[in-house]
Each structure stands twice: as structure tokens, then as C-alpha cells.
PDB file of C-alpha atoms in Angstrom:
ATOM      1  CA  MET A  25      12.971 -12.006  -1.102  1.00 69.00           C
ATOM      2  CA  ALA A  26      11.289 -12.203  -4.212  1.00 80.00           C
ATOM      3  CA  LEU A  27       9.832  -7.988  -4.434  1.00 87.00           C
ATOM      4  CA  ASP A  28       8.355  -6.973  -7.836  1.00 92.00           C
ATOM      5  CA  ILE A  29       6.056  -4.788  -7.928  1.00 95.00           C
ATOM      6  CA  ASN A  30       5.980  -3.252 -11.746  1.00 95.00           C
ATOM      7  CA  ALA A  31       2.636  -4.996 -12.686  1.00 96.00           C
ATOM      8  CA  LEU A  32       1.396  -2.209 -10.015  1.00 96.00           C
ATOM      9  CA  ALA A  33       1.770   0.334 -12.971  1.00 96.00           C
ATOM     10  CA  ASP A  34      -0.385  -1.129 -14.985  1.00 96.00           C
ATOM     11  CA  ILE A  35      -4.015  -0.544 -12.967  1.00 97.00           C
ATOM     12  CA  ASN A  36      -5.482   2.376 -14.172  1.00 97.00           C
ATOM     13  CA  GLY A  37      -4.698   5.614 -13.341  1.00 97.00           C
ATOM     14  CA  PHE A  38      -1.330   4.799 -11.708  1.00 96.00           C
ATOM     15  CA  ILE A  39       0.685   7.914 -10.542  1.00 95.00           C
ATOM     16  CA  GLY A  40       3.387   5.610  -8.325  1.00 95.00           C
ATOM     17  CA  ALA A  41       4.331   2.358  -5.910  1.00 95.00           C
ATOM     18  CA  CYS A  42       6.245   1.185  -3.283  1.00 94.00           C
ATOM     19  CA  ILE A  43       6.949  -1.302  -0.625  1.00 95.00           C
ATOM     20  CA  GLU A  44       7.793  -0.099   2.344  1.00 93.00           C
ATOM     21  CA  ASP A  45       8.631  -1.825   5.949  1.00 92.00           C
ATOM     22  CA  SER A  46       7.477   0.074   9.017  1.00 88.00           C
ATOM     23  CA  GLU A  47       9.268  -1.036  11.668  1.00 87.00           C
ATOM     24  CA  PRO A  48      13.065   0.119  10.553  1.00 88.00           C
ATOM     25  CA  GLY A  49      11.147   2.324   7.982  1.00 85.00           C
ATOM     26  CA  LEU A  50      12.938   1.058   4.782  1.00 89.00           C
ATOM     27  CA  LEU A  51      11.744   1.458   1.594  1.00 90.00           C
ATOM     28  CA  LEU A  52      12.174  -1.879   0.141  1.00 92.00           C
ATOM     29  CA  GLY A  53      11.171  -1.054  -3.595  1.00 91.00           C
ATOM     30  CA  SER A  54       9.452   1.693  -6.074  1.00 91.00           C
ATOM     31  CA  ILE A  55       7.885   2.079  -9.370  1.00 93.00           C
ATOM     32  CA  GLY A  56       6.384   5.202 -11.168  1.00 92.00           C
ATOM     33  CA  GLY A  57       6.721   8.649  -9.210  1.00 83.00           C
ATOM     34  CA  GLY A  58       8.594  10.897 -10.253  1.00 75.00           C
ATOM     35  CA  ASP A  59       9.280  13.714  -9.605  1.00 69.00           C
ATOM     36  CA  ALA A  60       5.877  15.245  -9.028  1.00 68.00           C
ATOM     37  CA  PHE A  61       5.905  12.948  -6.705  1.00 82.00           C
ATOM     38  CA  ALA A  62       7.537  11.959  -3.781  1.00 86.00           C
ATOM     39  CA  LEU A  63       7.659   7.559  -3.382  1.00 86.00           C
ATOM     40  CA  ALA A  64      10.164   8.163  -0.289  1.00 86.00           C
ATOM     41  CA  ALA A  65       8.268  10.513   1.514  1.00 89.00           C
ATOM     42  CA  ALA A  66       5.154   9.269   1.030  1.00 89.00           C
ATOM     43  CA  ALA A  67       6.661   5.355   2.270  1.00 88.00           C
ATOM     44  CA  ALA A  68       8.432   7.221   5.619  1.00 89.00           C
ATOM     45  CA  GLY A  69       4.551   9.042   6.515  1.00 91.00           C
ATOM     46  CA  ASN A  70       2.626   6.125   5.184  1.00 91.00           C
ATOM     47  CA  THR A  71       4.730   4.121   7.721  1.00 91.00           C
ATOM     48  CA  GLU A  72       2.997   6.195  10.129  1.00 91.00           C
ATOM     49  CA  VAL A  73      -0.210   5.700   8.780  1.00 92.00           C
ATOM     50  CA  VAL A  74       0.406   1.584   9.029  1.00 90.00           C
ATOM     51  CA  ARG A  75       2.065   1.749  13.098  1.00 89.00           C
ATOM     52  CA  ALA A  76      -0.740   4.038  13.676  1.00 92.00           C
ATOM     53  CA  LYS A  77      -3.503   1.636  12.495  1.00 91.00           C
ATOM     54  CA  LEU A  78      -1.770  -1.486  14.276  1.00 88.00           C
ATOM     55  CA  ALA A  79      -1.044   0.135  18.140  1.00 92.00           C
ATOM     56  CA  ALA A  80      -5.238   1.540  18.140  1.00 94.00           C
ATOM     57  CA  MET A  81      -5.726  -2.154  16.835  1.00 93.00           C
ATOM     58  CA  ALA A  82      -3.866  -3.720  19.607  1.00 94.00           C
ATOM     59  CA  THR A  83      -5.250  -1.148  22.073  1.00 96.00           C
ATOM     60  CA  LEU A  84      -8.530  -2.129  21.245  1.00 96.00           C
ATOM     61  CA  ASN A  85      -7.429  -5.834  20.879  1.00 96.00           C
ATOM     62  CA  LEU A  86      -8.828  -6.279  18.617  1.00 95.00           C
ATOM     63  CA  ASP A  87      -8.609  -9.964  17.163  1.00 92.00           C
ATOM     64  CA  ASP A  88      -7.976  -9.343  13.336  1.00 92.00           C
ATOM     65  CA  SER A  89      -6.097  -7.955  10.586  1.00 90.00           C
ATOM     66  CA  ILE A  90      -6.419  -4.438   8.400  1.00 92.00           C
ATOM     67  CA  GLU A  91      -6.863  -5.971   4.607  1.00 94.00           C
ATOM     68  CA  ASP A  92      -6.209  -2.189   3.321  1.00 95.00           C
ATOM     69  CA  ILE A  93      -6.234   1.023   4.004  1.00 96.00           C
ATOM     70  CA  LEU A  94      -7.579   3.383   1.876  1.00 96.00           C
ATOM     71  CA  ILE A  95      -7.237   7.590   1.544  1.00 96.00           C
ATOM     72  CA  THR A  96      -9.332   9.220  -0.661  1.00 96.00           C
ATOM     73  CA  LEU A  97      -7.908  12.923  -0.952  1.00 96.00           C
ATOM     74  CA  GLY A  98      -9.409  14.958  -4.256  1.00 96.00           C
ATOM     75  CA  LYS A  99      -7.793  13.889  -7.359  1.00 96.00           C
ATOM     76  CA  GLN A 100      -6.225  10.901  -5.725  1.00 95.00           C
ATOM     77  CA  PHE A 101      -6.923   7.335  -4.345  1.00 97.00           C
ATOM     78  CA  HIS A 102      -4.013   6.132  -2.213  1.00 96.00           C
ATOM     79  CA  LEU A 103      -3.993   2.521  -0.857  1.00 97.00           C
ATOM     80  CA  ILE A 104      -2.693   0.682   1.746  1.00 96.00           C
ATOM     81  CA  ARG A 105      -2.108  -2.789   1.839  1.00 96.00           C
ATOM     82  CA  PRO A 106      -0.272  -4.563   4.961  1.00 94.00           C
ATOM     83  CA  MET A 107       0.777  -7.564   3.682  1.00 94.00           C
ATOM     84  CA  GLU A 108      -1.000 -10.629   4.876  1.00 91.00           C
ATOM     85  CA  ALA A 109       2.287 -12.867   6.311  1.00 89.00           C
ATOM     86  CA  THR A 110       4.364  -9.296   6.879  1.00 90.00           C
ATOM     87  CA  PRO A 111       1.782  -7.058   8.128  1.00 86.00           C
ATOM     88  CA  THR A 112       4.415  -4.323   8.931  1.00 87.00           C
ATOM     89  CA  VAL A 113       5.528  -4.890   5.057  1.00 93.00           C
ATOM     90  CA  PHE A 114       2.636  -2.937   3.338  1.00 94.00           C
ATOM     91  CA  LEU A 115       2.051  -2.080  -0.620  1.00 96.00           C
ATOM     92  CA  TYR A 116       0.822   1.900  -1.096  1.00 96.00           C
ATOM     93  CA  VAL A 117      -0.365   2.720  -4.437  1.00 97.00           C
ATOM     94  CA  ALA A 118      -1.557   6.318  -5.051  1.00 96.00           C
ATOM     95  CA  LEU A 119      -3.993   6.585  -8.346  1.00 97.00           C
ATOM     96  CA  ASP A 120      -5.632   8.879 -10.239  1.00 96.00           C
ATOM     97  CA  LYS A 121      -9.096   9.463  -8.860  1.00 96.00           C
ATOM     98  CA  LYS A 122     -10.070  10.137 -12.715  1.00 97.00           C
ATOM     99  CA  ALA A 123      -8.792   7.163 -13.842  1.00 97.00           C
ATOM    100  CA  ALA A 124      -8.539   4.270 -11.806  1.00 97.00           C
ATOM    101  CA  ASN A 125     -11.182   1.648 -10.442  1.00 97.00           C
ATOM    102  CA  LEU A 126     -10.973   1.405  -7.115  1.00 95.00           C
ATOM    103  CA  GLY A 127     -12.353  -2.081  -6.905  1.00 95.00           C
ATOM    104  CA  MET A 128     -10.131  -3.523 -10.052  1.00 97.00           C
ATOM    105  CA  ALA A 129      -6.963  -2.136  -8.294  1.00 97.00           C
ATOM    106  CA  ARG A 130      -7.617  -3.295  -5.215  1.00 96.00           C
ATOM    107  CA  ILE A 131      -7.930  -7.124  -6.888  1.00 96.00           C
ATOM    108  CA  GLN A 132      -5.000  -6.036  -8.222  1.00 96.00           C
ATOM    109  CA  VAL A 133      -3.261  -4.803  -5.292  1.00 97.00           C
ATOM    110  CA  LYS A 134      -4.040  -8.058  -3.402  1.00 96.00           C
ATOM    111  CA  ASN A 135      -2.894 -10.247  -6.922  1.00 96.00           C
ATOM    112  CA  VAL A 136       0.246  -8.718  -6.891  1.00 96.00           C
ATOM    113  CA  GLU A 137       1.041  -8.351  -2.336  1.00 94.00           C
ATOM    114  CA  LYS A 138       0.184 -12.768  -3.670  1.00 94.00           C
ATOM    115  CA  THR A 139       3.498 -12.844  -5.942  1.00 93.00           C
ATOM    116  CA  LEU A 140       5.565 -10.927  -3.043  1.00 92.00           C
ATOM    117  CA  THR A 141       8.761 -13.016  -0.787  1.00 88.00           C
ATOM    118  CA  ILE A 142      10.268 -11.252   1.961  1.00 82.00           C
TER     119      ILE A 142
END
């Protein structure tokens, strides 16, 4: 396994990031966050988001995959990107909305995903 997500910290507006396996609800790695942002709690909560979206897609018989899920808050962007090869494993990145460029952030997260192996 290669799970180095340190390059996510290079994204403008970076607050914190992690990689999570939503099947067992297992945090595989994290960076940033600190006392002001509990990444383990965020990962657990976003596991439910990913599970719900995958279940909804199955219910609707959608033959498709999730590229990313964007949650826009007043001051932050939360970007969730299930891994293409293993959709139950996802990257989660929290960004400061004022400093982040969402388009560039999506590209950077996708590029980091390409370096990971499970």
C-alpha cells in the first residue's frame, strides 16, 4: 500500500485531509486539521455521506461512479473523492473557501489519487 497524502497540503486554502475506508469506517491516514478541525470525526461523518450516495446510486440502478462530492459551507469547501479503483476508499479535503480555487483543488486531489495504491 502507498498512502502518502502529504501533497494535499499544497492545495491553496488547505485546512486538513485524510484517506478513509468507508466499509469498515477506518481512517487510513491524515494530515493537518489540528485542534480546530477533528479529522477523525470528519472522516467518520463523511463515511456516511459516501455510503448514502453509493446506496442511492444502487437504488436508482445508475451505472456510473462518483468523481467527487462537494459540500459548500459558508467558510469552507469539503471535497470528497472516492478512489476510482476502490470506490469505498475516499480522499477528504477541507479547504478555506476564501483562499481555495475549487477547480484547481479538484485537479490536485485527482493527481494525488493517481499516486495512491491500496
